[in-house]
């Protein structure tokens, strides 16, 4: 104690002199009192003594080890004797060395502890009470709570699912049962996607373990939840009152919002088509409950539009029906958003056209026309804007005359947009809202044809002419199409003799531009003559009942006669002569009708002219009769071409998708005999039940393989099948949805056979 007090006193005496030391130069040493010098010397001596001890111990250890090794060399017999009889003696020094090392480590730790105590005396040390409120304690509390929540989660069993099913099937369903089922659905989703923040909130209420339990929870919600909610709200069978205006809607609003969010997240995560079909049917049933949730409705519609544009055939149809039903329930707030998103998705997914993608593009165009027809006042704004964009692209191409500007017009997206707007204007011809857009659309289409009027772009010309003919037929508007068709017969490239022969006919269905090698083939001329005859026949058959038909066909008759004088191909001459005869026969028929009825009414009298034309149309003109028979033959030819889809793809160099062969059987059961909702990937294509072209290809390939290696391979059937069609799925009838929110549900109700 005396020494410590002396040290403290000496240190206190030295403190005021430290400030003086800073002012002196570094070369001068400070003068210390004698007592302080003695203490410093004692410390230095102790330090040097401690530093010198460890090397001595280490040296002694190494000497002992060397002596033992030397004994082995000097007297090996004695060393062997000790090794056999007293082995511990040889290892004694080694054990001592280990103990010495441990003692040295303990001494070093003790020294560090003493130094730390001296440092603690110099600095302020907080009280022990402050250690309780450290930051780590907060995290420890959260971890304890999470652990408690995880431990308190109730595991869902099959008995619980049966009890819930019975509760949901009762006439008087309790709201608590509905909430429990929705919480179980959320827990099931959390078991497969635990990263979602929304699912983590209530994931601790129940715990879903095993595929059977997961499938049971999903099946319970899909089959029984929607009828239970209808009974909770007390909705009458023929009630036109919206669901969100019932008295008990407030009680189920929160849990229903949560369930719909989980349901659309499940739809996003599922890739199997058969499961998507089941979930979309369920969502179609729940569509009436989406109306009060504007933000959630936009999220659901966004995902449904993706499925409508990129899904399989059945998935596309179900997604469109869900979009249509949800939009009609909240048309004032959602229609603008839906029309814009669907049009952009249509343009985005119509960039490439092939025999495999053409049915999907046709379905999107027809369904989008139906969506635009819901409200023509809203649709006019969108149609005007997008038709104006097409006109701007065409104007830039005409003015700039650059490759990029031409490519902005001569592509499938531009052509498919023209088709969409021509179909829309034709479908709404009985209403005046969109009719002012007919003239600008026709001007754009004719400008596209005139932009590069070469034989290389004859396919694009024919696509535009087809749109104009359909628009003229639907709107009963005269469009000068005949000169654009007859121009093809006067083309120098077309009249040039072909230099190569192609065995397969060239088809313009999925082509916009021809290369030089295709222009030199005889198949090019065959298809051009076929297109010219078909377009002339279709347009003139529609105009054959008009009052001015005999005057309208004069330029066409002169152009065909001029071409027949120079043509040396017997097949072309035969087709065009037959068409020319029917045109002249119909012209004479119209003249006879005009002379018989002795037309006395004024040509300005539109009603009188329409009445006369209707009478002639009922009598059927010769050209109209011929066109009906030709159309049947043409449709049969198209079906045969659809059956030969692989040959068509080979012509267009379209890559073929290889899919695994589907297995037989739709129902999937596990080892316990229970139905599985989410089978493995190998079972997805089969469970979907959707026919595709690749399945037929696989069948053909299997037929081509012989049962025995020695027998020659049997060739596949060359005759095409009429069952395979490229026609788009039939669009749903608009009459099945009435304005009183009592629309007929054309989607088949869910039952156990869907699982």
XYZ file of C-alpha atoms in Angstrom:
755
model
C 0.000 0.000 0.000
C 2.847 2.346 0.814
C 4.445 1.711 -2.531
C 1.124 2.381 -4.317
C 0.632 5.650 -2.475
C 4.171 6.661 -3.285
C 3.556 5.892 -6.953
C 0.350 7.870 -6.945
C 1.986 10.835 -5.217
C 4.918 10.779 -7.593
C 2.577 10.591 -10.603
C 0.521 13.487 -9.230
C 3.662 15.523 -8.861
C 4.667 14.834 -12.408
C 1.306 15.852 -13.960
C 1.702 19.631 -13.862
C 5.186 19.294 -15.348
C 3.869 17.598 -18.501
C 2.496 20.872 -19.736
C 5.865 22.483 -19.228
C 7.569 19.694 -21.175
C 5.559 20.551 -24.305
C 6.978 24.069 -24.395
C 10.636 22.882 -24.185
C 12.465 21.681 -27.264
C 12.614 17.939 -27.966
C 16.397 17.699 -27.363
C 16.101 18.721 -23.706
C 15.159 16.017 -21.168
C 12.728 16.840 -18.354
C 14.013 16.938 -14.811
C 12.252 14.426 -12.558
C 12.360 14.200 -8.747
C 14.490 11.499 -7.153
C 11.560 9.445 -5.865
C 10.086 9.262 -9.330
C 13.397 8.206 -10.841
C 13.657 5.290 -8.388
C 10.178 4.074 -9.241
C 10.910 4.259 -12.982
C 14.142 2.306 -12.560
C 12.350 -0.408 -10.570
C 9.708 -0.723 -13.300
C 12.308 -0.965 -16.052
C 14.228 -3.619 -14.128
C 11.073 -5.655 -13.564
C 10.157 -5.386 -17.240
C 13.558 -6.497 -18.414
C 13.538 -9.414 -15.981
C 10.136 -10.575 -17.210
C 11.187 -10.274 -20.840
C 14.318 -12.291 -20.266
C 12.647 -15.217 -18.452
C 10.725 -16.799 -21.333
C 13.794 -17.271 -23.526
C 15.571 -19.079 -20.660
C 12.639 -21.471 -20.216
C 12.469 -22.099 -23.943
C 16.173 -22.771 -24.032
C 15.919 -25.270 -21.170
C 13.119 -27.114 -22.942
C 15.097 -27.419 -26.131
C 18.118 -28.719 -24.154
C 16.033 -31.446 -22.505
C 14.663 -32.550 -25.857
C 18.169 -32.617 -27.319
C 19.428 -34.745 -24.374
C 16.715 -37.321 -24.928
C 17.505 -37.473 -28.622
C 21.228 -37.773 -27.790
C 20.530 -40.670 -25.418
C 18.925 -42.485 -28.304
C 22.124 -42.130 -30.317
C 24.623 -42.720 -27.504
C 23.027 -45.733 -25.830
C 20.256 -47.113 -27.993
C 19.891 -50.273 -25.878
C 19.191 -48.271 -22.717
C 16.797 -46.045 -24.633
C 14.899 -49.112 -25.872
C 14.830 -50.472 -22.300
C 13.266 -47.234 -21.026
C 10.835 -47.179 -23.892
C 9.586 -50.684 -23.046
C 9.611 -50.594 -19.239
C 9.241 -46.926 -18.288
C 7.742 -45.037 -21.167
C 6.369 -42.288 -18.908
C 9.880 -41.242 -18.007
C 10.633 -40.371 -21.624
C 7.442 -38.379 -21.956
C 7.819 -36.654 -18.572
C 9.846 -33.733 -19.814
C 7.558 -33.287 -22.772
C 4.555 -33.052 -20.483
C 6.466 -30.590 -18.313
C 7.178 -28.488 -21.365
C 3.481 -28.354 -22.140
C 2.772 -27.313 -18.561
C 5.441 -24.659 -18.808
C 3.829 -23.333 -21.943
C 0.483 -23.175 -20.181
C 2.109 -21.381 -17.217
C 3.668 -18.859 -19.569
C 0.303 -18.256 -21.253
C -1.335 -17.758 -17.835
C 1.379 -15.304 -16.829
C 0.894 -13.335 -20.038
C -2.863 -13.177 -19.500
C -2.340 -12.044 -15.919
C -0.001 -9.299 -17.098
C -2.541 -8.099 -19.652
C -5.225 -8.052 -16.976
C -3.050 -5.915 -14.717
C -2.353 -3.497 -17.552
C -6.056 -3.238 -18.332
C -6.822 -2.494 -14.689
C -4.285 0.337 -14.737
C -5.914 1.711 -17.900
C -9.356 1.510 -16.316
C -8.123 3.604 -13.451
C -7.062 6.336 -15.870
C -10.389 6.415 -17.818
C -13.995 6.716 -16.753
C -15.772 3.384 -16.265
C -19.593 3.343 -16.662
C -21.780 1.747 -14.022
C -23.101 -1.785 -14.350
C -26.685 -0.585 -14.615
C -26.088 0.811 -18.116
C -25.219 -2.605 -19.550
C -28.870 -3.734 -19.377
C -29.981 -1.113 -21.932
C -27.514 -2.055 -24.665
C -28.499 -2.407 -28.325
C -28.035 -6.162 -28.264
C -30.835 -6.547 -25.760
C -33.340 -5.223 -28.298
C -32.413 -7.868 -30.865
C -32.446 -10.570 -28.216
C -36.027 -9.600 -27.361
C -37.095 -9.767 -31.013
C -35.492 -13.145 -31.431
C -37.310 -14.422 -28.379
C -40.607 -13.153 -29.752
C -39.978 -14.755 -33.159
C -39.087 -18.007 -31.504
C -42.264 -17.864 -29.441
C -44.347 -17.124 -32.512
C -42.785 -19.988 -34.435
C -43.350 -22.300 -31.535
C -46.979 -21.166 -31.219
C -47.950 -21.847 -34.892
C -50.669 -24.455 -35.166
C -49.966 -27.255 -37.601
C -52.755 -27.839 -40.117
C -53.979 -31.417 -40.306
C -56.383 -33.186 -42.617
C -58.971 -33.327 -39.823
C -58.853 -29.529 -39.557
C -59.432 -29.262 -43.303
C -62.480 -31.547 -43.058
C -63.873 -29.479 -40.200
C -63.364 -26.249 -42.168
C -65.035 -27.797 -45.197
C -68.059 -28.721 -43.109
C -68.205 -25.235 -41.617
C -68.036 -23.580 -45.041
C -70.774 -25.859 -46.370
C -73.281 -24.841 -43.692
C -76.084 -22.424 -44.638
C -75.091 -20.069 -41.818
C -71.351 -19.691 -42.319
C -69.448 -17.916 -39.569
C -67.102 -15.137 -40.531
C -64.475 -16.596 -38.196
C -64.356 -19.808 -40.256
C -63.804 -17.788 -43.431
C -60.976 -15.882 -41.767
C -59.336 -19.082 -40.549
C -59.410 -20.598 -44.037
C -57.917 -17.419 -45.518
C -55.150 -17.472 -42.867
C -54.466 -21.105 -43.734
C -54.218 -20.164 -47.414
C -51.723 -17.451 -46.528
C -49.670 -19.903 -44.474
C -49.674 -22.349 -47.382
C -48.327 -19.632 -49.650
C -45.726 -18.692 -47.041
C -44.476 -22.278 -47.009
C -43.469 -22.078 -50.677
C -42.461 -18.415 -50.838
C -41.232 -17.293 -47.440
C -39.542 -14.173 -48.823
C -42.773 -12.272 -49.335
C -43.302 -9.645 -46.667
C -47.070 -9.828 -46.765
C -47.091 -13.558 -46.185
C -44.716 -13.328 -43.261
C -47.205 -11.226 -41.322
C -49.700 -14.039 -40.626
C -47.501 -17.000 -41.471
C -47.227 -17.812 -37.754
C -50.978 -18.411 -37.291
C -50.879 -21.804 -38.989
C -48.148 -24.049 -40.260
C -48.477 -26.072 -43.480
C -46.261 -29.151 -43.703
C -46.384 -31.637 -46.543
C -47.721 -31.663 -50.090
C -51.029 -33.301 -49.108
C -51.850 -30.553 -46.630
C -50.833 -27.848 -49.100
C -53.032 -29.314 -51.834
C -55.892 -29.685 -49.360
C -55.733 -26.026 -48.330
C -55.680 -24.799 -51.950
C -58.493 -27.143 -52.931
C -60.598 -26.043 -49.956
C -60.268 -22.364 -50.897
C -60.865 -22.857 -54.607
C -63.942 -25.042 -54.251
C -65.699 -23.783 -51.121
C -64.568 -20.254 -50.265
C -66.520 -18.266 -52.859
C -69.921 -19.896 -52.134
C -69.284 -19.463 -48.401
C -68.613 -15.731 -48.799
C -71.791 -15.375 -50.862
C -73.760 -17.003 -48.024
C -72.049 -14.810 -45.425
C -73.079 -11.682 -47.339
C -76.606 -12.999 -47.793
C -76.717 -12.468 -51.564
C -80.001 -13.461 -53.154
C -79.968 -15.579 -56.356
C -81.302 -12.915 -58.760
C -79.953 -9.862 -56.969
C -78.371 -7.132 -59.106
C -76.942 -5.300 -56.078
C -73.113 -5.197 -56.131
C -71.457 -7.320 -53.482
C -69.649 -4.428 -51.822
C -72.983 -2.701 -51.092
C -74.287 -5.449 -48.819
C -74.426 -4.790 -45.089
C -71.969 -7.500 -44.057
C -69.355 -6.514 -46.623
C -67.406 -4.525 -44.025
C -66.791 -7.692 -41.988
C -65.185 -9.614 -44.857
C -63.524 -6.693 -46.644
C -60.146 -6.916 -44.898
C -59.639 -10.673 -45.100
C -60.968 -10.766 -48.673
C -58.485 -8.099 -49.776
C -55.718 -10.169 -48.226
C -56.947 -13.365 -49.912
C -57.168 -11.822 -53.385
C -53.619 -10.525 -53.039
C -52.401 -14.006 -52.093
C -54.367 -15.552 -54.948
C -52.809 -13.350 -57.627
C -49.345 -14.035 -56.165
C -50.028 -17.742 -56.481
C -51.091 -17.221 -60.102
C -47.794 -15.421 -60.760
C -45.754 -18.291 -59.324
C -47.568 -21.135 -61.098
C -46.301 -22.171 -64.520
C -48.364 -25.306 -65.133
C -51.255 -24.699 -67.512
C -53.715 -27.098 -65.854
C -53.252 -25.432 -62.453
C -53.566 -22.001 -64.052
C -56.871 -23.083 -65.590
C -58.236 -24.027 -62.164
C -56.996 -20.840 -60.493
C -58.313 -18.620 -63.306
C -61.737 -20.254 -63.091
C -61.711 -19.518 -59.361
C -60.605 -15.936 -60.012
C -63.425 -15.583 -62.545
C -65.856 -16.532 -59.772
C -64.263 -13.992 -57.431
C -64.246 -11.216 -60.066
C -67.278 -9.516 -58.563
C -65.391 -9.049 -55.285
C -62.452 -7.217 -56.912
C -64.472 -4.103 -57.769
C -64.051 -2.239 -54.421
C -60.263 -2.648 -54.466
C -58.946 -0.287 -57.149
C -55.210 -0.707 -56.513
C -55.484 -4.474 -56.115
C -57.648 -4.655 -59.237
C -54.933 -2.996 -61.303
C -52.381 -5.518 -60.012
C -54.676 -8.425 -60.879
C -55.448 -7.042 -64.336
C -51.753 -6.494 -65.046
C -51.002 -10.147 -64.427
C -54.066 -11.315 -66.359
C -53.044 -9.250 -69.385
C -49.662 -10.995 -69.377
C -51.387 -14.382 -69.398
C -53.791 -13.183 -72.116
C -50.870 -12.203 -74.350
C -48.389 -15.014 -73.689
C -50.249 -18.017 -72.227
C -51.497 -21.224 -73.773
C -54.766 -21.413 -75.678
C -57.068 -22.228 -72.734
C -55.164 -19.921 -70.389
C -55.569 -17.034 -72.858
C -59.322 -17.530 -73.070
C -59.806 -17.777 -69.294
C -57.582 -14.753 -68.681
C -59.596 -12.712 -71.186
C -62.884 -13.723 -69.546
C -61.510 -12.637 -66.156
C -60.346 -9.316 -67.633
C -63.725 -8.733 -69.261
C -65.692 -9.518 -66.099
C -63.496 -7.438 -63.774
C -63.487 -4.501 -66.189
C -67.259 -4.523 -66.638
C -67.735 -4.407 -62.858
C -65.673 -1.183 -62.589
C -65.733 0.110 -66.150
C -65.540 3.796 -65.242
C -62.203 3.477 -63.425
C -60.525 0.517 -65.126
C -61.401 0.679 -68.828
C -58.792 3.300 -69.777
C -56.032 1.419 -67.991
C -57.070 -1.948 -69.456
C -57.367 -0.732 -73.062
C -53.934 0.873 -73.013
C -52.241 -2.116 -71.394
C -53.925 -4.635 -73.705
C -53.095 -2.678 -76.868
C -49.434 -2.370 -75.886
C -49.326 -6.090 -75.065
C -50.914 -6.877 -78.444
C -48.357 -4.791 -80.348
C -45.501 -6.180 -78.289
C -46.464 -9.801 -78.953
C -47.311 -9.398 -82.655
C -43.774 -8.571 -83.721
C -43.178 -12.002 -85.257
C -45.840 -13.887 -87.223
C -45.559 -17.579 -88.012
C -48.075 -20.398 -88.452
C -47.690 -21.255 -84.763
C -48.144 -17.692 -83.446
C -50.829 -16.593 -85.913
C -53.797 -18.129 -84.001
C -52.752 -16.343 -80.801
C -52.416 -13.011 -82.602
C -55.832 -13.443 -84.213
C -57.381 -14.225 -80.823
C -55.780 -11.167 -79.232
C -57.037 -8.934 -82.055
C -60.610 -10.215 -81.870
C -60.775 -10.064 -78.073
C -59.250 -6.573 -78.068
C -61.920 -5.423 -80.538
C -64.531 -6.641 -78.074
C -62.866 -4.699 -75.247
C -62.790 -1.482 -77.306
C -66.470 -1.966 -78.154
C -67.469 -1.721 -74.459
C -67.403 2.090 -74.504
C -66.900 3.770 -77.869
C -66.522 7.225 -76.363
C -63.495 6.087 -74.379
C -62.246 3.958 -77.285
C -62.276 6.933 -79.671
C -59.539 8.645 -77.662
C -57.303 5.589 -77.825
C -58.068 4.846 -81.483
C -57.431 8.439 -82.560
C -54.116 8.530 -80.676
C -52.768 5.250 -82.031
C -53.956 5.820 -85.618
C -52.234 9.211 -85.459
C -49.021 7.480 -84.407
C -49.263 5.228 -87.481
C -49.712 8.317 -89.652
C -46.636 9.957 -88.099
C -44.497 6.890 -88.885
C -45.756 6.901 -92.473
C -45.097 10.637 -92.861
C -41.519 10.241 -91.602
C -40.926 7.416 -94.086
C -42.262 9.484 -96.995
C -40.221 12.573 -96.086
C -36.940 11.082 -94.861
C -36.767 8.094 -97.235
C -34.245 6.289 -95.040
C -33.920 2.637 -94.229
C -34.871 3.070 -90.573
C -37.967 5.095 -91.435
C -39.047 2.457 -93.967
C -38.550 -0.300 -91.406
C -40.754 1.587 -88.936
C -43.639 1.116 -91.395
C -42.873 -2.163 -93.146
C -43.064 -4.500 -90.161
C -45.616 -6.858 -88.625
C -46.457 -4.578 -85.708
C -47.595 -1.825 -88.098
C -49.609 -4.234 -90.262
C -51.256 -5.918 -87.264
C -52.212 -2.490 -85.910
C -53.895 -1.662 -89.228
C -55.781 -4.946 -89.027
C -56.913 -4.203 -85.483
C -58.314 -0.766 -86.270
C -59.980 -1.915 -89.495
C -61.674 -4.755 -87.586
C -62.766 -2.347 -84.853
C -64.220 0.186 -87.298
C -65.984 -2.617 -89.141
C -67.431 -4.095 -85.942
C -68.820 -0.721 -84.799
C -70.232 0.441 -88.125
C -73.755 0.702 -86.705
C -72.606 3.330 -84.182
C -71.355 6.770 -85.226
C -68.605 7.370 -82.647
C -65.698 5.795 -84.556
C -66.832 6.329 -88.149
C -64.849 9.603 -88.591
C -61.677 7.482 -88.308
C -62.444 5.453 -91.451
C -61.026 8.002 -93.880
C -57.655 8.533 -92.119
C -57.213 4.784 -91.722
C -57.864 4.164 -95.433
C -55.437 6.968 -96.311
C -52.725 5.381 -94.152
C -53.275 1.926 -95.694
C -53.068 3.234 -99.278
C -49.993 5.288 -98.334
C -48.279 2.160 -97.023
C -48.993 0.378 -100.317
C -47.627 3.296 -102.368
C -44.512 3.750 -100.223
C -42.427 1.053 -101.950
C -44.563 -0.304 -104.840
C -42.146 -3.052 -105.900
C -42.681 -6.772 -106.354
C -40.503 -7.426 -103.317
C -43.296 -6.113 -101.076
C -46.254 -7.721 -102.849
C -47.107 -9.794 -99.735
C -47.385 -6.619 -97.635
C -49.567 -5.052 -100.339
C -51.934 -8.023 -100.229
C -52.194 -7.855 -96.422
C -53.138 -4.177 -96.591
C -55.636 -4.814 -99.390
C -57.255 -7.573 -97.346
C -57.776 -5.145 -94.456
C -59.246 -2.526 -96.806
C -61.628 -5.047 -98.393
C -62.908 -6.209 -94.995
C -63.351 -2.569 -93.938
C -65.255 -1.739 -97.128
C -67.543 -4.767 -96.723
C -68.369 -4.039 -93.067
C -68.812 -0.272 -93.317
C -70.527 -0.347 -96.767
C -68.123 2.327 -97.923
C -66.647 2.540 -101.397
C -62.847 2.353 -101.288
C -60.844 2.490 -104.577
C -59.185 -0.906 -104.154
C -59.415 -2.287 -107.716
C -56.573 -0.156 -109.196
C -54.246 -1.297 -106.395
C -54.971 -4.942 -107.229
C -54.710 -4.647 -111.011
C -51.347 -2.834 -110.753
C -49.742 -6.155 -109.830
C -50.474 -7.638 -113.259
C -48.501 -4.832 -114.939
C -45.370 -5.317 -112.809
C -42.172 -5.969 -114.764
C -40.848 -8.407 -112.161
C -44.065 -10.393 -112.229
C -44.127 -10.664 -116.021
C -40.462 -11.691 -116.187
C -39.815 -15.369 -116.885
C -38.853 -17.395 -113.831
C -35.318 -18.813 -113.609
C -35.850 -21.470 -110.916
C -38.519 -24.026 -110.139
C -39.837 -24.640 -106.631
C -41.642 -27.835 -105.777
C -43.531 -26.304 -102.830
C -45.978 -23.448 -103.379
C -45.018 -20.112 -101.884
C -47.472 -18.737 -99.329
C -47.839 -15.106 -98.296
C -49.725 -15.755 -95.050
C -46.737 -15.113 -92.791
C -44.512 -13.100 -95.180
C -44.170 -9.358 -95.727
C -41.099 -9.228 -97.950
C -39.626 -11.531 -100.598
C -35.942 -12.051 -101.294
C -34.351 -12.245 -104.734
C -34.305 -16.024 -104.882
C -38.031 -16.202 -104.125
C -38.786 -13.621 -106.823
C -37.096 -15.854 -109.387
C -39.190 -18.932 -108.539
C -42.324 -20.018 -110.334
C -44.059 -20.371 -106.955
C -43.957 -16.582 -106.596
C -45.980 -16.050 -109.787
C -48.426 -18.827 -108.857
C -49.173 -17.257 -105.486
C -49.465 -13.742 -106.935
C -52.066 -14.875 -109.494
C -53.904 -16.743 -106.739
C -53.951 -13.647 -104.540
C -55.068 -11.348 -107.372
C -57.934 -13.644 -108.328
C -59.000 -14.096 -104.713
C -58.954 -10.394 -103.836
C -60.752 -9.366 -107.035
C -63.370 -12.048 -106.544
C -63.989 -11.152 -102.893
C -64.306 -7.418 -103.511
C -66.350 -7.645 -106.718
C -68.680 -10.265 -105.209
C -69.538 -7.763 -102.490
C -69.988 -4.941 -105.023
C -71.838 -7.079 -107.576
C -75.242 -6.015 -106.250
C -74.544 -2.278 -106.447
C -76.264 -0.020 -108.937
C -72.999 1.069 -110.603
C -71.351 -2.362 -110.839
C -71.340 -2.471 -114.666
C -69.502 0.866 -114.754
C -67.185 -0.052 -111.867
C -65.684 -3.125 -113.543
C -64.800 -1.528 -116.895
C -61.150 -0.726 -115.954
C -60.727 -4.179 -114.425
C -62.060 -5.941 -117.528
C -59.697 -3.942 -119.766
C -56.680 -4.689 -117.550
C -57.401 -8.433 -117.436
C -57.879 -8.604 -121.230
C -54.582 -6.783 -121.775
C -52.766 -9.233 -119.518
C -54.340 -12.281 -121.195
C -52.983 -11.160 -124.570
C -49.395 -11.263 -123.268
C -49.667 -14.226 -120.880
C -48.288 -17.581 -122.083
C -49.090 -19.645 -118.981
C -52.160 -21.808 -119.601
C -52.962 -22.122 -115.890
C -52.974 -18.349 -115.371
C -55.040 -17.804 -118.497
C -57.623 -20.359 -117.384
C -58.095 -18.764 -113.944
C -58.296 -15.198 -115.190
C -60.616 -16.083 -118.086
C -63.008 -17.807 -115.704
C -62.983 -14.756 -113.434
C -63.459 -12.424 -116.408
C -66.479 -14.383 -117.606
C -68.156 -14.191 -114.211
C -67.500 -10.443 -114.004
C -68.985 -9.815 -117.442
C -71.950 -12.053 -116.663
C -72.680 -10.149 -113.472
C -72.296 -6.855 -115.326
C -74.914 -7.920 -117.863
C -77.147 -9.110 -115.023
C -77.037 -5.667 -113.356
C -77.806 -3.946 -116.664
C -80.809 -6.192 -117.168
C -82.066 -5.431 -113.674
C -81.665 -1.717 -114.259
C -83.555 -1.894 -117.546
C -86.345 -4.054 -116.136
C -87.030 -1.887 -113.143
C -86.568 1.264 -115.248
C -84.795 3.172 -112.511
C -86.673 6.406 -112.082
C -85.572 7.419 -108.605
C -82.977 10.087 -108.055
C -79.446 8.865 -107.479
C -79.189 11.242 -104.532
C -81.925 9.294 -102.788
C -79.784 6.974 -100.691
C -82.689 5.009 -99.230
C -84.119 4.216 -102.660
C -80.719 3.082 -103.935
C -80.203 0.844 -100.886
C -83.651 -0.693 -101.330
C -82.944 -1.517 -104.997
C -79.544 -3.025 -104.136
C -81.118 -5.158 -101.407
C -83.568 -6.609 -103.898
C -80.741 -7.504 -106.273
C -78.712 -8.996 -103.423
C -81.605 -11.249 -102.492
C -81.754 -12.555 -106.082
C -78.022 -13.509 -105.908
C -75.800 -12.346 -108.760
C -73.728 -14.862 -110.786
C -70.500 -13.524 -109.289
C -71.850 -13.923 -105.771
C -72.828 -17.549 -106.416
C -69.415 -18.295 -107.902
C -67.670 -16.665 -104.942
C -69.602 -18.842 -102.451
C -68.458 -22.052 -104.187
C -64.892 -20.747 -104.511
C -64.820 -19.852 -100.821
C -65.630 -23.423 -99.778
C -62.795 -24.771 -101.885
C -60.446 -22.111 -100.570
C -61.313 -22.900 -96.929
C -60.654 -26.589 -97.544
C -57.276 -25.720 -99.005
C -56.425 -23.595 -95.973
C -57.289 -26.459 -93.647
C -54.998 -28.758 -95.579
C -52.228 -26.215 -95.333
C -52.851 -25.980 -91.606
C -52.398 -29.742 -91.341
C -49.002 -29.406 -93.041
C -47.687 -26.962 -90.444
C -44.204 -28.485 -90.388
C -43.782 -28.005 -94.122
C -44.964 -24.406 -93.805
C -42.493 -23.747 -91.018
C -39.737 -25.192 -93.159
C -40.577 -22.732 -95.916
C -40.288 -19.779 -93.544
C -37.238 -21.093 -91.656
C -39.182 -20.915 -88.391
C -37.389 -22.726 -85.518
C -39.253 -25.652 -84.035
C -39.779 -25.974 -80.302
C -39.019 -29.434 -78.917
C -41.294 -30.407 -76.072
C -41.297 -33.613 -74.037
C -43.927 -36.121 -74.988
C -47.014 -35.970 -72.790
C -47.897 -38.974 -70.665
C -51.355 -40.470 -70.565
C -53.699 -39.766 -67.684
C -54.915 -36.491 -66.298
C -55.520 -37.315 -62.639
C -52.348 -37.277 -60.536
C -52.323 -39.083 -57.210
C -49.606 -39.578 -54.638
C -48.597 -42.755 -52.841
C -51.492 -42.452 -50.382
C -54.023 -42.171 -53.195
C -54.710 -38.475 -52.610
C -55.147 -35.991 -55.439
C -52.179 -33.685 -56.044
C -52.695 -30.094 -57.179
C -49.077 -29.396 -58.121
C -47.647 -32.390 -59.969
C -44.119 -32.530 -61.281
C -43.035 -30.754 -64.451
C -43.185 -33.948 -66.502
C -46.911 -34.195 -65.800
C -47.804 -30.589 -66.552
C -48.296 -30.835 -70.299
C -50.473 -33.899 -70.006
C -52.621 -32.556 -67.190
C -53.243 -29.375 -69.121
C -55.180 -31.221 -71.778
C -54.316 -28.609 -74.412
C -53.592 -29.960 -77.901
C -50.603 -28.560 -79.682
C -48.916 -29.097 -82.981
C -45.793 -30.575 -81.458
C -47.822 -33.467 -80.028
C -48.898 -34.392 -83.549
C -45.295 -34.160 -84.658
C -44.252 -36.549 -81.917
C -46.985 -38.971 -82.970
C -45.772 -38.854 -86.561
C -42.224 -39.438 -85.436
C -43.301 -42.419 -83.347
C -45.178 -43.842 -86.323
C -42.112 -43.421 -88.493
C -39.984 -45.552 -86.125
C -40.292 -49.293 -86.987
C -41.012 -51.815 -84.223
C -38.028 -53.940 -85.275
C -34.638 -52.657 -86.442
C -34.512 -55.036 -89.399
C -37.693 -53.765 -91.022
C -37.559 -50.617 -93.170
C -38.998 -47.427 -91.731
C -42.582 -46.634 -92.654
C -43.139 -43.175 -94.072
C -45.667 -40.924 -92.327
C -48.994 -40.328 -93.984
C -48.730 -37.726 -96.686
C -52.420 -36.841 -96.586
C -53.066 -33.897 -94.314
C -55.513 -34.045 -91.456
C -58.511 -31.760 -91.559
C -58.917 -31.742 -87.787
C -55.847 -29.594 -87.260
C -56.703 -25.929 -87.762
C -54.951 -22.698 -87.296
C -58.194 -20.887 -86.559
C -58.178 -18.769 -83.409
C -60.359 -19.809 -80.437
C -63.949 -18.706 -80.703
C -64.439 -15.379 -79.050
C -67.018 -15.263 -76.248
C -70.398 -13.844 -77.122
C -71.015 -10.359 -75.855
C -74.717 -11.066 -75.354
C -73.928 -13.290 -72.377
C -72.973 -10.231 -70.348
C -75.805 -7.800 -69.642
C -75.548 -4.366 -68.127
C -77.473 -5.221 -64.927
C -74.513 -7.156 -63.531
C -76.507 -10.376 -63.934
C -74.248 -11.775 -66.647
C -74.395 -15.459 -67.445
C -71.261 -17.184 -66.263
C -69.997 -19.018 -69.321
C -67.048 -20.485 -67.421
C -67.697 -24.009 -66.265
C -68.148 -24.363 -62.519
C -65.336 -25.967 -60.579
C -65.745 -29.520 -59.401
C -63.553 -32.329 -58.186
C -62.928 -33.547 -61.728
C -60.761 -30.464 -62.314
C -58.236 -31.746 -59.791
